[in-house]
């Protein structure tokens, strides 16, 4: 089985610093779990992700932008289809990535990645 190379930003550890847990090492309560989720979301935002939706227990983050096909179609027409090469290249290489972050009962951040989509 061939291993797939992970895109940048997917393999970094997302566990919060020890200060987010109780001093006795106990299981975090709901407030501490929200703080851990806030910390994980802030770490992703700092590396280029943006928040698509957020609740108390889960955050959906997105990286990348879809291609504006209307703009590229107009540019292709204006340039006698010379811009079409750029449009095709952007359509093939552009990726939109999504990840759902949650915090389990032990305080570990769980990241579920959606299949990457090309637009």
PDB file of C-alpha atoms in Angstrom:
ATOM      1  CA  UNK A   1       0.000   0.000   0.000  1.00  0.00           C
ATOM      2  CA  UNK A   2       1.424   3.359  -1.017  1.00  0.00           C
ATOM      3  CA  UNK A   3       1.428   6.056   1.656  1.00  0.00           C
ATOM      4  CA  UNK A   4      -0.094   9.341   0.650  1.00  0.00           C
ATOM      5  CA  UNK A   5       1.860  12.534   1.326  1.00  0.00           C
ATOM      6  CA  UNK A   6      -0.110  14.763   3.682  1.00  0.00           C
ATOM      7  CA  UNK A   7      -0.572  18.400   2.679  1.00  0.00           C
ATOM      8  CA  UNK A   8       1.127  21.036   4.831  1.00  0.00           C
ATOM      9  CA  UNK A   9      -0.763  21.829   8.008  1.00  0.00           C
ATOM     10  CA  UNK A  10      -2.330  18.368   8.409  1.00  0.00           C
ATOM     11  CA  UNK A  11       0.316  16.519  10.355  1.00  0.00           C
ATOM     12  CA  UNK A  12       1.188  18.929  13.137  1.00  0.00           C
ATOM     13  CA  UNK A  13       0.227  17.946  16.658  1.00  0.00           C
ATOM     14  CA  UNK A  14      -2.859  19.735  17.930  1.00  0.00           C
ATOM     15  CA  UNK A  15      -2.633  19.027  21.643  1.00  0.00           C
ATOM     16  CA  UNK A  16      -2.833  22.041  23.960  1.00  0.00           C
ATOM     17  CA  UNK A  17      -0.225  23.011  26.497  1.00  0.00           C
ATOM     18  CA  UNK A  18      -0.493  21.313  29.906  1.00  0.00           C
ATOM     19  CA  UNK A  19      -1.978  24.408  31.598  1.00  0.00           C
ATOM     20  CA  UNK A  20      -5.346  23.729  29.961  1.00  0.00           C
ATOM     21  CA  UNK A  21      -5.891  20.662  32.135  1.00  0.00           C
ATOM     22  CA  UNK A  22      -6.456  20.487  35.870  1.00  0.00           C
ATOM     23  CA  UNK A  23      -3.404  20.482  38.127  1.00  0.00           C
ATOM     24  CA  UNK A  24      -4.119  16.933  39.247  1.00  0.00           C
ATOM     25  CA  UNK A  25      -4.269  15.605  35.670  1.00  0.00           C
ATOM     26  CA  UNK A  26      -7.986  14.896  35.887  1.00  0.00           C
ATOM     27  CA  UNK A  27     -10.353  14.732  32.943  1.00  0.00           C
ATOM     28  CA  UNK A  28     -11.213  18.236  31.700  1.00  0.00           C
ATOM     29  CA  UNK A  29     -14.698  19.612  32.273  1.00  0.00           C
ATOM     30  CA  UNK A  30     -16.857  21.274  29.586  1.00  0.00           C
ATOM     31  CA  UNK A  31     -15.307  24.715  30.067  1.00  0.00           C
ATOM     32  CA  UNK A  32     -11.773  23.349  29.767  1.00  0.00           C
ATOM     33  CA  UNK A  33     -12.782  21.390  26.652  1.00  0.00           C
ATOM     34  CA  UNK A  34     -14.112  24.623  25.085  1.00  0.00           C
ATOM     35  CA  UNK A  35     -10.818  26.351  25.934  1.00  0.00           C
ATOM     36  CA  UNK A  36      -8.905  23.482  24.316  1.00  0.00           C
ATOM     37  CA  UNK A  37     -11.086  23.780  21.189  1.00  0.00           C
ATOM     38  CA  UNK A  38     -10.484  27.552  21.139  1.00  0.00           C
ATOM     39  CA  UNK A  39      -6.762  26.903  21.359  1.00  0.00           C
ATOM     40  CA  UNK A  40      -6.850  24.359  18.502  1.00  0.00           C
ATOM     41  CA  UNK A  41      -8.905  26.711  16.297  1.00  0.00           C
ATOM     42  CA  UNK A  42      -6.470  29.554  16.970  1.00  0.00           C
ATOM     43  CA  UNK A  43      -3.545  27.314  16.024  1.00  0.00           C
ATOM     44  CA  UNK A  44      -5.186  26.495  12.684  1.00  0.00           C
ATOM     45  CA  UNK A  45      -6.121  30.136  12.032  1.00  0.00           C
ATOM     46  CA  UNK A  46      -2.486  31.106  12.595  1.00  0.00           C
ATOM     47  CA  UNK A  47      -1.452  28.624   9.883  1.00  0.00           C
ATOM     48  CA  UNK A  48      -3.845  29.982   7.243  1.00  0.00           C
ATOM     49  CA  UNK A  49      -7.189  28.281   7.912  1.00  0.00           C
ATOM     50  CA  UNK A  50     -10.480  30.178   8.342  1.00  0.00           C
ATOM     51  CA  UNK A  51     -13.558  29.266  10.379  1.00  0.00           C
ATOM     52  CA  UNK A  52     -16.543  28.200   8.288  1.00  0.00           C
ATOM     53  CA  UNK A  53     -18.820  27.341  11.227  1.00  0.00           C
ATOM     54  CA  UNK A  54     -18.451  27.013  14.965  1.00  0.00           C
ATOM     55  CA  UNK A  55     -20.438  25.599  17.875  1.00  0.00           C
ATOM     56  CA  UNK A  56     -19.478  24.977  21.495  1.00  0.00           C
ATOM     57  CA  UNK A  57     -18.269  21.462  20.720  1.00  0.00           C
ATOM     58  CA  UNK A  58     -17.086  21.573  17.104  1.00  0.00           C
ATOM     59  CA  UNK A  59     -15.432  23.893  14.595  1.00  0.00           C
ATOM     60  CA  UNK A  60     -15.348  23.499  10.806  1.00  0.00           C
ATOM     61  CA  UNK A  61     -12.269  25.092   9.229  1.00  0.00           C
ATOM     62  CA  UNK A  62     -11.504  25.706   5.550  1.00  0.00           C
ATOM     63  CA  UNK A  63      -8.334  26.473   3.616  1.00  0.00           C
ATOM     64  CA  UNK A  64      -8.281  27.506  -0.037  1.00  0.00           C
ATOM     65  CA  UNK A  65     -10.664  29.340  -2.337  1.00  0.00           C
ATOM     66  CA  UNK A  66     -12.749  28.006  -5.220  1.00  0.00           C
ATOM     67  CA  UNK A  67     -11.876  29.221  -8.718  1.00  0.00           C
ATOM     68  CA  UNK A  68     -14.040  32.077 -10.021  1.00  0.00           C
ATOM     69  CA  UNK A  69     -15.049  30.449 -13.319  1.00  0.00           C
ATOM     70  CA  UNK A  70     -17.137  33.430 -14.519  1.00  0.00           C
ATOM     71  CA  UNK A  71     -14.174  35.789 -14.228  1.00  0.00           C
ATOM     72  CA  UNK A  72     -11.847  33.379 -16.018  1.00  0.00           C
ATOM     73  CA  UNK A  73     -14.397  32.794 -18.798  1.00  0.00           C
ATOM     74  CA  UNK A  74     -14.643  36.551 -19.404  1.00  0.00           C
ATOM     75  CA  UNK A  75     -10.845  36.923 -19.364  1.00  0.00           C
ATOM     76  CA  UNK A  76     -10.538  34.037 -21.823  1.00  0.00           C
ATOM     77  CA  UNK A  77     -13.003  35.659 -24.211  1.00  0.00           C
ATOM     78  CA  UNK A  78     -11.305  39.065 -23.982  1.00  0.00           C
ATOM     79  CA  UNK A  79      -7.844  37.598 -24.644  1.00  0.00           C
ATOM     80  CA  UNK A  80      -8.986  35.348 -27.521  1.00  0.00           C
ATOM     81  CA  UNK A  81      -8.713  32.270 -25.295  1.00  0.00           C
ATOM     82  CA  UNK A  82      -5.071  32.902 -24.336  1.00  0.00           C
ATOM     83  CA  UNK A  83      -6.176  33.170 -20.695  1.00  0.00           C
ATOM     84  CA  UNK A  84      -7.759  29.714 -20.980  1.00  0.00           C
ATOM     85  CA  UNK A  85      -4.353  28.111 -20.300  1.00  0.00           C
ATOM     86  CA  UNK A  86      -4.144  29.931 -16.963  1.00  0.00           C
ATOM     87  CA  UNK A  87      -7.750  29.019 -16.193  1.00  0.00           C
ATOM     88  CA  UNK A  88      -7.125  25.315 -16.848  1.00  0.00           C
ATOM     89  CA  UNK A  89      -3.946  25.374 -14.741  1.00  0.00           C
ATOM     90  CA  UNK A  90      -5.773  27.011 -11.828  1.00  0.00           C
ATOM     91  CA  UNK A  91      -8.683  24.600 -12.095  1.00  0.00           C
ATOM     92  CA  UNK A  92      -6.378  21.582 -11.982  1.00  0.00           C
ATOM     93  CA  UNK A  93      -4.131  22.754  -9.131  1.00  0.00           C
ATOM     94  CA  UNK A  94      -6.635  24.542  -6.880  1.00  0.00           C
ATOM     95  CA  UNK A  95      -7.667  22.704  -3.706  1.00  0.00           C
ATOM     96  CA  UNK A  96     -10.258  23.501  -1.051  1.00  0.00           C
ATOM     97  CA  UNK A  97      -9.610  21.652   2.226  1.00  0.00           C
ATOM     98  CA  UNK A  98     -12.018  21.233   5.150  1.00  0.00           C
ATOM     99  CA  UNK A  99     -11.440  19.876   8.643  1.00  0.00           C
ATOM    100  CA  UNK A 100     -13.784  19.365  11.611  1.00  0.00           C
ATOM    101  CA  UNK A 101     -12.198  19.820  15.041  1.00  0.00           C
ATOM    102  CA  UNK A 102     -13.704  18.417  18.228  1.00  0.00           C
ATOM    103  CA  UNK A 103     -12.360  17.695  21.710  1.00  0.00           C
ATOM    104  CA  UNK A 104     -12.987  14.259  23.207  1.00  0.00           C
ATOM    105  CA  UNK A 105     -13.769  13.551  26.875  1.00  0.00           C
ATOM    106  CA  UNK A 106     -10.067  13.193  27.745  1.00  0.00           C
ATOM    107  CA  UNK A 107      -9.250  16.610  26.236  1.00  0.00           C
ATOM    108  CA  UNK A 108      -7.605  15.356  23.043  1.00  0.00           C
ATOM    109  CA  UNK A 109      -8.271  17.302  19.851  1.00  0.00           C
ATOM    110  CA  UNK A 110      -9.809  15.109  17.138  1.00  0.00           C
ATOM    111  CA  UNK A 111      -9.440  16.347  13.565  1.00  0.00           C
ATOM    112  CA  UNK A 112     -11.591  14.771  10.838  1.00  0.00           C
ATOM    113  CA  UNK A 113     -10.524  15.767   7.323  1.00  0.00           C
ATOM    114  CA  UNK A 114     -12.997  15.905   4.475  1.00  0.00           C
ATOM    115  CA  UNK A 115     -11.877  14.624   1.110  1.00  0.00           C
ATOM    116  CA  UNK A 116     -10.084  17.470  -0.649  1.00  0.00           C
ATOM    117  CA  UNK A 117     -12.032  18.911  -3.525  1.00  0.00           C
ATOM    118  CA  UNK A 118     -10.797  20.512  -6.711  1.00  0.00           C
ATOM    119  CA  UNK A 119     -12.686  23.526  -7.969  1.00  0.00           C
TER     120      UNK A 119
END
